[in-house]
Short mmCIF file of C-alpha atoms in Angstrom, two decimals:
data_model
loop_
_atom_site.label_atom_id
_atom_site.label_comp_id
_atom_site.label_asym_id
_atom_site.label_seq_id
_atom_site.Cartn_x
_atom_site.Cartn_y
_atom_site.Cartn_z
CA UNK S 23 0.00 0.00 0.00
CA UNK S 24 1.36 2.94 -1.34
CA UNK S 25 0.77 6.98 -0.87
CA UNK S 26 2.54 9.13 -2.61
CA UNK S 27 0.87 12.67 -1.60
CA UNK S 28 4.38 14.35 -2.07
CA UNK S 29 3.04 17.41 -3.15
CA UNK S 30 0.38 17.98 -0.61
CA UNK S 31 1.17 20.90 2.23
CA UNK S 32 2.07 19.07 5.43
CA UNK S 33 -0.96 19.18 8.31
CA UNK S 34 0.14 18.55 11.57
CA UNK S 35 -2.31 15.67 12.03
CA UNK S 36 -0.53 13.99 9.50
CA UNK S 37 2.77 14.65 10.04
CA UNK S 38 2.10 13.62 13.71
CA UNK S 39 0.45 10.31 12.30
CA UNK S 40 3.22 9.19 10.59
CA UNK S 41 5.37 9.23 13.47
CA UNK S 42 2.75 7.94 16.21
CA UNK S 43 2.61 5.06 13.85
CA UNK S 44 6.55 4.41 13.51
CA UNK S 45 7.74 1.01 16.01
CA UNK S 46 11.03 0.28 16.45
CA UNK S 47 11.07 -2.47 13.85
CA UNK S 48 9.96 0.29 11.05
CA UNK S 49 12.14 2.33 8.52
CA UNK S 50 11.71 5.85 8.41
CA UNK S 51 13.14 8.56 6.40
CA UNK S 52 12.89 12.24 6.27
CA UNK S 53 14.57 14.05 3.21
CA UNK S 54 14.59 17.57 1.90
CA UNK S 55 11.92 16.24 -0.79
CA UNK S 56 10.04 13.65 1.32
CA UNK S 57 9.20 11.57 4.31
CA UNK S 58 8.73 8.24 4.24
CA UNK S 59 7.57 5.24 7.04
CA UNK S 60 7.64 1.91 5.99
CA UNK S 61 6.93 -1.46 7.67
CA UNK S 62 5.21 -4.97 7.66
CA UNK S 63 8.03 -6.76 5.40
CA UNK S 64 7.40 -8.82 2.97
CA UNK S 65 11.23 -9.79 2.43
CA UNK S 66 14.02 -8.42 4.78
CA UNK S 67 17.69 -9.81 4.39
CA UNK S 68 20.71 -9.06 6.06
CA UNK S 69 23.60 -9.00 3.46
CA UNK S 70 27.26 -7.56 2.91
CA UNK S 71 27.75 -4.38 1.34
CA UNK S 72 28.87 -6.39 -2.05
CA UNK S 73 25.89 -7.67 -2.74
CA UNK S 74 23.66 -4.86 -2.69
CA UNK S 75 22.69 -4.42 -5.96
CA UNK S 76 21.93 -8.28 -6.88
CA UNK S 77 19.80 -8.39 -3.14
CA UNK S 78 17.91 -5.10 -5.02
CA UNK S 79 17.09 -6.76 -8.25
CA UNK S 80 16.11 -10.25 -6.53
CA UNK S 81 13.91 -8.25 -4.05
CA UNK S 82 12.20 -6.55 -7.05
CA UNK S 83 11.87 -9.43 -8.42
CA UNK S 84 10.01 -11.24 -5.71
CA UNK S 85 8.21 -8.19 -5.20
CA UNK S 86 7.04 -8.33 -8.76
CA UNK S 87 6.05 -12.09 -8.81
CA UNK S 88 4.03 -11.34 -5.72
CA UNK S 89 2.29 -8.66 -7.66
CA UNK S 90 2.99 -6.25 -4.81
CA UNK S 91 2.00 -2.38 -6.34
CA UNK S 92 5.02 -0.30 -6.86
CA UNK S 93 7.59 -2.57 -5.22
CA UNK S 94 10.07 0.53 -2.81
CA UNK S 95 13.50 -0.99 -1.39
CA UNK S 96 14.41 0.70 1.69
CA UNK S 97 17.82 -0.07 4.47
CA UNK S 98 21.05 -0.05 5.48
CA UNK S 99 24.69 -0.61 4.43
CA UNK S 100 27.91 -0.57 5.87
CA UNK S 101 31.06 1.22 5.69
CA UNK S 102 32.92 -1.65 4.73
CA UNK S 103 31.77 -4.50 2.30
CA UNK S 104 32.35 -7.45 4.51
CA UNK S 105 30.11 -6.39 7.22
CA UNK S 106 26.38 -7.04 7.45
CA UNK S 107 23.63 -4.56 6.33
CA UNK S 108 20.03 -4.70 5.79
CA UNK S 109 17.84 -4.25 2.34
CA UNK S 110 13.80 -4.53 2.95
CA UNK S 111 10.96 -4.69 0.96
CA UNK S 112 7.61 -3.60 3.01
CA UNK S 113 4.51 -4.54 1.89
CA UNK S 114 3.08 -0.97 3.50
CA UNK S 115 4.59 2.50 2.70
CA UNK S 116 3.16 6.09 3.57
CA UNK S 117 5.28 8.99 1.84
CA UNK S 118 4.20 12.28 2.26
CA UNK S 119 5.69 15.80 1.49
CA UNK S 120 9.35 16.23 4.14
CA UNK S 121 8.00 16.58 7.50
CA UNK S 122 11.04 18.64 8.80
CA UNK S 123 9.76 22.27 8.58
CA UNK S 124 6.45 21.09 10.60
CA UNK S 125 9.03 19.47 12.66
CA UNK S 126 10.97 22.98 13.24
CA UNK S 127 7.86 24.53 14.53
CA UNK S 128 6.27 22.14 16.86
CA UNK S 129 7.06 22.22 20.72
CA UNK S 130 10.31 19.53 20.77
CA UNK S 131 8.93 16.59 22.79
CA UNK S 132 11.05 15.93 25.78
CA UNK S 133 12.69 13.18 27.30
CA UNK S 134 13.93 12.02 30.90
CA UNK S 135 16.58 10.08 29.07
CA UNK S 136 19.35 9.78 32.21
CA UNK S 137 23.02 8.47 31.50
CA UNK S 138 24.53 6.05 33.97
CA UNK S 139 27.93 5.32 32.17
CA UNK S 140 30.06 6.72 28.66
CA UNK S 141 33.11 5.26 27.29
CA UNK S 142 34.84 6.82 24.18
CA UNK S 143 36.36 4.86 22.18
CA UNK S 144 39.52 4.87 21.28
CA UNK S 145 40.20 7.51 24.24
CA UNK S 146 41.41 10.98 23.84
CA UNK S 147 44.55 9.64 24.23
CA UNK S 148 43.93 6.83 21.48
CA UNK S 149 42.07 9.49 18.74
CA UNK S 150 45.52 12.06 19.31
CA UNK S 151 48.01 8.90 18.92
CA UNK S 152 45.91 8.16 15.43
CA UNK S 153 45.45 11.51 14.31
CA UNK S 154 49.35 11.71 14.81
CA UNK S 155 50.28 8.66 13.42
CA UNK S 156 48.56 10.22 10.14
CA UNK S 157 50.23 13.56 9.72
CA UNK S 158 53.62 11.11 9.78
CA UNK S 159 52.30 9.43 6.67
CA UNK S 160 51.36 12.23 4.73
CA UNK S 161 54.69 13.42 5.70
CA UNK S 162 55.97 10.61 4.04
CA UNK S 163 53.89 10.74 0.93
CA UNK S 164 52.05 7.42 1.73
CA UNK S 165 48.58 9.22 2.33
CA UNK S 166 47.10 12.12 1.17
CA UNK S 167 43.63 12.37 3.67
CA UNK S 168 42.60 9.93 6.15
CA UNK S 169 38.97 10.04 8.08
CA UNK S 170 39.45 8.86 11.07
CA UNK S 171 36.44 8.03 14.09
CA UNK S 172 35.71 7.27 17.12
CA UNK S 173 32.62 6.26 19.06
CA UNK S 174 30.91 6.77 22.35
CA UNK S 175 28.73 4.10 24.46
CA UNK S 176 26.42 5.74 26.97
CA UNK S 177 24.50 2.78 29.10
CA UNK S 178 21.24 4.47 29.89
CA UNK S 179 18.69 4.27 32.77
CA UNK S 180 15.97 3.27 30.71
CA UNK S 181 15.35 2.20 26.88
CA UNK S 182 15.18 4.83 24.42
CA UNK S 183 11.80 5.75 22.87
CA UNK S 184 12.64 6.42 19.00
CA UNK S 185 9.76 8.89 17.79
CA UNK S 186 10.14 11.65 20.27
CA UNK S 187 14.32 11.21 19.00
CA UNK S 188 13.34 11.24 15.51
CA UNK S 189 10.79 14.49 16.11
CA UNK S 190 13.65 15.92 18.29
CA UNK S 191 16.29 15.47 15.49
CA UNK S 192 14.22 16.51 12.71
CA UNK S 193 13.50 20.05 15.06
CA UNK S 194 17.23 20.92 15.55
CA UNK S 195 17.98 19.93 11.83
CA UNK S 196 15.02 20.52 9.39
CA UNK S 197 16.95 20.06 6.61
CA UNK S 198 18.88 17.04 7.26
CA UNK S 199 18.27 12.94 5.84
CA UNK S 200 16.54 12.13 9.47
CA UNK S 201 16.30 8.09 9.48
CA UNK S 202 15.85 5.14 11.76
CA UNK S 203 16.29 1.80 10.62
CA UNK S 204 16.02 -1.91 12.37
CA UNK S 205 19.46 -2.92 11.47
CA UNK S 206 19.07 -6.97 11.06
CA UNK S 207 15.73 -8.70 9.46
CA UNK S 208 15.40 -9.70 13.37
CA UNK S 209 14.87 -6.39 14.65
CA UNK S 210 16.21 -5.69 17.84
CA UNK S 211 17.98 -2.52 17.72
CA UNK S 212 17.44 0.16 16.18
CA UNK S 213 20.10 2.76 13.23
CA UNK S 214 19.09 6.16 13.57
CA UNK S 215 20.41 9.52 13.04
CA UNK S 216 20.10 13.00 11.12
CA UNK S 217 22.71 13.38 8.38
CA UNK S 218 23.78 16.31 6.65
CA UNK S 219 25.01 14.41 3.62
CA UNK S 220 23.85 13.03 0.21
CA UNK S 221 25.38 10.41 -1.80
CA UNK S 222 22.74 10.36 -4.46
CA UNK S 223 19.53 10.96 -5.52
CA UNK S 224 18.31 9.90 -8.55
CA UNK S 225 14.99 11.29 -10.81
CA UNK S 226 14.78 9.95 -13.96
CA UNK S 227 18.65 9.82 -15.81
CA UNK S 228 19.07 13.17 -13.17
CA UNK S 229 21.42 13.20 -10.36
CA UNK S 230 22.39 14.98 -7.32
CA UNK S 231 25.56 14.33 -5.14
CA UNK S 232 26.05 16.34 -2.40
CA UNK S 233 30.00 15.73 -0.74
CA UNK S 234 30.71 17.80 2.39
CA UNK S 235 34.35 18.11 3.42
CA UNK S 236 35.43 20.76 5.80
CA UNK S 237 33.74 21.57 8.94
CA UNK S 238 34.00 24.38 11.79
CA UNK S 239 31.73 24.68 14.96
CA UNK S 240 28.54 27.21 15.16
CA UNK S 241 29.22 29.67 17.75
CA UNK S 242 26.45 31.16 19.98
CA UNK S 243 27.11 35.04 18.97
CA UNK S 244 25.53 35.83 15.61
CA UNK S 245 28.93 37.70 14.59
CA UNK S 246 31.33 35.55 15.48
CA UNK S 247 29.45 32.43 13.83
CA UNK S 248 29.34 34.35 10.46
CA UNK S 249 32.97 34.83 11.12
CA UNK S 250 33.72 31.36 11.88
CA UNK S 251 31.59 30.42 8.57
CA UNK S 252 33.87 33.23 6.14
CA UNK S 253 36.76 31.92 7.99
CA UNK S 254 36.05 27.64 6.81
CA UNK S 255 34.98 29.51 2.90
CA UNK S 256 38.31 30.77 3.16
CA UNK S 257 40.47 28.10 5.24
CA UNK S 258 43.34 26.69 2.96
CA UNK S 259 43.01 23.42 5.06
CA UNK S 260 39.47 22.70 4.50
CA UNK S 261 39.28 23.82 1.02
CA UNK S 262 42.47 21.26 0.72
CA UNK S 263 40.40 18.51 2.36
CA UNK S 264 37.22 19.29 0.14
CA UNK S 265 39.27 19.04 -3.07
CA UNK S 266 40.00 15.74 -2.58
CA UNK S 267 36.81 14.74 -2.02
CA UNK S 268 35.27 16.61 -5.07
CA UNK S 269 37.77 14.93 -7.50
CA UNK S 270 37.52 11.85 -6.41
CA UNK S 271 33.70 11.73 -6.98
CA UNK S 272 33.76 13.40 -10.55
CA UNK S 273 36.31 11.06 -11.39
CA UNK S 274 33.79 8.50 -10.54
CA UNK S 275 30.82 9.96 -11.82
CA UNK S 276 32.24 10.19 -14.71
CA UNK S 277 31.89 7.16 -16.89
CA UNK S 278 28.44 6.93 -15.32
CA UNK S 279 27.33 10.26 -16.96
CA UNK S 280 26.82 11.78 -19.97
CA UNK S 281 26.70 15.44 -18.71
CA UNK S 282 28.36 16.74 -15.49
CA UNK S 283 27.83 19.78 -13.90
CA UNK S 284 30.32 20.59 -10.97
CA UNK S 285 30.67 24.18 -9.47
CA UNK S 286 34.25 25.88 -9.67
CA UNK S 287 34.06 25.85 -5.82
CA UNK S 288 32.43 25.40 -2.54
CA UNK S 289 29.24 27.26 -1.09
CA UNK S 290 28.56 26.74 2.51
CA UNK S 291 25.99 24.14 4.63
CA UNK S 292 24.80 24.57 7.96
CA UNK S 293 23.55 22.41 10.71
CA UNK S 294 22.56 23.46 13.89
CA UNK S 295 25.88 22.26 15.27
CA UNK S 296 28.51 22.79 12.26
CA UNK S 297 29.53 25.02 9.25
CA UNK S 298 30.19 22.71 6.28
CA UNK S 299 31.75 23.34 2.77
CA UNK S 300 29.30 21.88 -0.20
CA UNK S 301 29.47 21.41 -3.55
CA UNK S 302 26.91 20.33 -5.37
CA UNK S 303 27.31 17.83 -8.35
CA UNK S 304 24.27 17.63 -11.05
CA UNK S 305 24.49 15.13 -13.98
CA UNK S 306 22.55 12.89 -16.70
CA UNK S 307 23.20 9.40 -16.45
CA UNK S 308 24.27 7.78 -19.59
CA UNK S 309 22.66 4.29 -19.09
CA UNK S 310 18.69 4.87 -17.64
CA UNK S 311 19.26 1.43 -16.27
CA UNK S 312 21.67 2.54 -13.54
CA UNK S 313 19.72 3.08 -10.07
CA UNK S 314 20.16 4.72 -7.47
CA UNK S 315 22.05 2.51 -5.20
CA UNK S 316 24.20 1.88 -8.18
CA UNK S 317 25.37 5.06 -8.30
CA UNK S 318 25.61 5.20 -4.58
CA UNK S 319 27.74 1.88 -4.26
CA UNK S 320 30.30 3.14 -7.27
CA UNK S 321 30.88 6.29 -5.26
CA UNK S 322 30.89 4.58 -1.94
CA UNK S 323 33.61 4.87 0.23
CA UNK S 324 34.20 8.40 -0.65
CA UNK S 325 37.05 10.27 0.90
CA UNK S 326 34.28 12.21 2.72
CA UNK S 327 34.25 9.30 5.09
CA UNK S 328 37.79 7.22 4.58
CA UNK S 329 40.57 8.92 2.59
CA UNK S 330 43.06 9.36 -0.49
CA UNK S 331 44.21 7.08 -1.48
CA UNK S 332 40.82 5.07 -1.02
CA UNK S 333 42.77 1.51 -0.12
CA UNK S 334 45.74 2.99 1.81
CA UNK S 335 43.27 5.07 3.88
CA UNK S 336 40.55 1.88 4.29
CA UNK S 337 43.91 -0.47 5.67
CA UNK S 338 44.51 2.37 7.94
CA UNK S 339 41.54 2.90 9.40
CA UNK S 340 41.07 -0.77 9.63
CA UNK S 341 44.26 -0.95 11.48
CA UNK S 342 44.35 2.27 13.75
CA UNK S 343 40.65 2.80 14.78
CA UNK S 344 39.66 -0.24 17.43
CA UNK S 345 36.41 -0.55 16.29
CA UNK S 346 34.52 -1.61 13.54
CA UNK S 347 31.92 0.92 11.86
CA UNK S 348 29.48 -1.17 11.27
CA UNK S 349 26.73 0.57 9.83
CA UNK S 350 28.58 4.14 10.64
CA UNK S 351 30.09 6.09 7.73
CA UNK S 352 28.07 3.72 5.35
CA UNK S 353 24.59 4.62 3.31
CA UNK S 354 20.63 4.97 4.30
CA UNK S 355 17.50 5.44 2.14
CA UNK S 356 15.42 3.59 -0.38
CA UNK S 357 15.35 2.77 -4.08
CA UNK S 358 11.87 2.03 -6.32
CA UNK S 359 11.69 -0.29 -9.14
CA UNK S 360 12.43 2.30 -11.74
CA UNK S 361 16.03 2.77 -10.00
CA UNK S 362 14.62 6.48 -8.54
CA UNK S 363 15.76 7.17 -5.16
CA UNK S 364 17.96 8.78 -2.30
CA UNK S 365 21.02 7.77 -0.27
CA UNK S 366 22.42 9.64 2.31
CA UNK S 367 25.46 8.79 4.08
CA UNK S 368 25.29 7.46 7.47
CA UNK S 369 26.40 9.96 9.84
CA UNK S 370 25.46 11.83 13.19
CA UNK S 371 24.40 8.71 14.01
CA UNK S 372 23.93 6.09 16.76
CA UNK S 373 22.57 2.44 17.53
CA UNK S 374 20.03 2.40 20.14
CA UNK S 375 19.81 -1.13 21.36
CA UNK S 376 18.01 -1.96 25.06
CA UNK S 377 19.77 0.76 27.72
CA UNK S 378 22.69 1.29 25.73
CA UNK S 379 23.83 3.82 22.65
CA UNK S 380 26.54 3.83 20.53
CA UNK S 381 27.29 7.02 19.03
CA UNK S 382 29.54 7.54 16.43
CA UNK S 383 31.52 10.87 14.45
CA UNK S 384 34.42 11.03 12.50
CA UNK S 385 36.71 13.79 11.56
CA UNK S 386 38.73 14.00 8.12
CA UNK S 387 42.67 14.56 9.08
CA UNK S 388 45.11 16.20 6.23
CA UNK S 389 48.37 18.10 6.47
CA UNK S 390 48.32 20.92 9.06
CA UNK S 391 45.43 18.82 10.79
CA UNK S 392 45.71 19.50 14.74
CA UNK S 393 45.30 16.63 16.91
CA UNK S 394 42.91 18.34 19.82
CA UNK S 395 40.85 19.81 17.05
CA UNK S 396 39.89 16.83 15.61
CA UNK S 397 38.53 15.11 18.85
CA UNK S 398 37.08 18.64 19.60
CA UNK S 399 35.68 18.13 16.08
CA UNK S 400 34.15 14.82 16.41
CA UNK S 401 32.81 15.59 20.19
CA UNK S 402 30.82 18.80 18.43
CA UNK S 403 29.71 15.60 15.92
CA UNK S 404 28.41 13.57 18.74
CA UNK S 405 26.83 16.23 20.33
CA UNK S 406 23.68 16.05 17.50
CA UNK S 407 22.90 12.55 18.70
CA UNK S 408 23.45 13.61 22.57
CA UNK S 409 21.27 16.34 22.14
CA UNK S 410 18.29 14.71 20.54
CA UNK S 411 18.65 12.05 23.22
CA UNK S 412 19.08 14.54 25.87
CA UNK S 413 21.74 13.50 26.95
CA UNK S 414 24.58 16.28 28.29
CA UNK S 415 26.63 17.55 25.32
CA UNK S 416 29.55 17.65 27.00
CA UNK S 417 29.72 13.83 27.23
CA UNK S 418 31.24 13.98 23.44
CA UNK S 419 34.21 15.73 24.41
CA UNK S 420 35.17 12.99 27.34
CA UNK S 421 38.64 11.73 27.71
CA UNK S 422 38.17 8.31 29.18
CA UNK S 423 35.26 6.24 30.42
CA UNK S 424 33.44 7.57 33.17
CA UNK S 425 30.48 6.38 35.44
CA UNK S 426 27.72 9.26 36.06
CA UNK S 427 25.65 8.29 38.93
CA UNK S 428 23.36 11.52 37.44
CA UNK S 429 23.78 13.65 34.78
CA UNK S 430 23.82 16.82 36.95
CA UNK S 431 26.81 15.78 38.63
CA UNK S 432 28.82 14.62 35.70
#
């Protein structure tokens, strides 16, 4: 069952619907052009990243042979091919117009969300030692950019109720790709986040890609944040680090398209949290046969989220972060059986699973990077999902693990 109102002006009856009829074991995703619930699966698989594209096709397939009306793939993949994700095919989806202005002017729901225990990991210690450990090899010519993250587990008091999150996120960040996802066909916990960044979207042979590379914290004071944003236009680090990623994905896009339309430079994004530099990329696909998650997958791992070069910098994360990503730094959002459809990438993010989070950020290191302003960087990063949680902010820019018998004390 399919509604595609997308043109209809948002009531707040609706909009509230949608979400009072979101459970945890639901997809739901709110873009810039829609918003989107879906559930009761018909077919859900948990696969690696490689096999994306043939789990798409078979799930159309089934979809088609059960005569199921306009057949919508939605999930999740991961950073890194060999991991698991998710691809679903519902048997119900409601889309509507984007939800996130309405969101921006309703009263934010609140929650009594309390924080017992957080442990960064690696440590602040850890994320310096790696951050170094990179400036010596693009010293030595061996890497050119490396992304490199951390995460944060916060045990909770109590389990955490999704909607009011996904309300709260889509309030502080309108214009963000607001998701949750179950993250195996068995449910259980629960991928959500609002990211600021798309891979792809995909209208007919038309495409959008959306890199962001370059970052500097919102200030409080009106002047000084306009500073702080003429300041990253201007910064020869960031626009260093946003060149790389901007090449990289026109060299990619390439062979896919048969016009490409890339600005001579960056303009700026903004979150509630962070200054960004964007460039937006606009082409014609040469093959109409090439969907959306195809173009998503031949971009994927961009050095927005792992490096130059893209090998080198995936070994070294591999080797130097502790943890596995998992779903983190990977791709969200749906595809339809005509190959239309939008992926964002997987960040300011967390999985929610029982009384525990783990929140993740990342920060992209080049030549000149500073090791305390990239874990200042990625605590800002965690601070979206703390926030929406409401959760203490300052929890993001913790050392080492520490227990917090109450939030007002810690």
């Amino acid at each position: 069952m399919t509604d595609l109102a997308l043109q209809q002006p948002i009531e707040s009856a609706a909009a509230h619907t949608l979400l009072e009829q979101y459970s945890s074991g639901d997809f739901f995703f709110n873009s810039p052009t829609r918003a989107m619930l879906a559930s009761d699966w018909r077919i859900s698989r948990s696969i690696q990243g490689s096999d994306a594209e043939q789990t798409l096709q078979a799930l159309f397939k089934e979809g088609a042979d059960g005569e199921l009306d306009a057949p919508i793939v939605v999930g999740v993949l991961p950073f890194a091919d060999d991991r698991p994700g998710c691809l679903m095919l519902p048997n119900k989806v409601r889309s509507m117009a984007p939800i996130g202005e309405w969101a921006a002017r309703e009263p934010e729901p609140s929650l009594d969300l309390q924080a017992i225990a957080a442990t960064p990991i690696p440590d602040y210690q850890g994320y310096c030692t790696n951050v170094a450990t990179a400036l010596e090899e693009f010293r030595s010519g061996r890497l050119s950019k490396l992304v490199l993250a951390r995460t944060l587990k916060v045990k909770t008091r109590d389990s955490v109720p999704i909607a009011p999150v996904l309300q709260r996120l889509m309030k502080r960040n309108p214009d963000a790709y607001v998701f949750a996802s179950p993250t195996t066909p068995e449910g259980g916990s629960v991928f959500l986040g609002a990211s600021p960044e798309l891979i792809v979207r995909r209208t007919g042979r038309h495409i959008s890609v959306n890199p962001l590379a370059g970052s500097t914290a919102r200030r409080a004071d009106a002047k000084e944040d306009q500073a702080a944003a003429a300041e990253l236009l201007r910064s020869p680090k960031d626009l260093y680090e946003h060149s790389f990623v901007v090449e990289d994905i026109v060299r990619l896009l390439t062979p896919l398209c048969r016009e490409l339309h890339v600005p001579e430079g960056p303009e700026l994004l903004s979150t509630n949290k962070l200054w960004h530099l964007s460039t937006r990329i606009e082409g014609e696909l040469a093959d109409p046969a090439t969907t959306s998650l195809a173009v998503a997958r031949a971009l994927h791992p961009t050095p927005a989220v792992c490096g130059v070069p893209t090998q080198d910098a995936f070994a070294a994360i591999r080797r130097w972060e502790g943890f596995e990503r998992e779903l983190f730094s990977g791709m969200v959002g749906w595809c339809d059986a005509n190959g239309d459809g939008e992926w964002a990438l997987s960040l300011r993010c967390a999985q929610a699973s029982a009384n525990e989070l783990v929140l993740y950020a990342g920060a992209g290191t080049v030549e000149g990077s500073d090791p305390d302003a990239e874990f200042a960087e990625t605590g800002t990063k965690l601070g979206t999902m703390l926030a929406a949680f409401g959760l203490d902010e300052r929890l993001g820019q913790l050392h080492h693990s520490t227990s917090l018998p109450s939030e007002k004390e810690s």
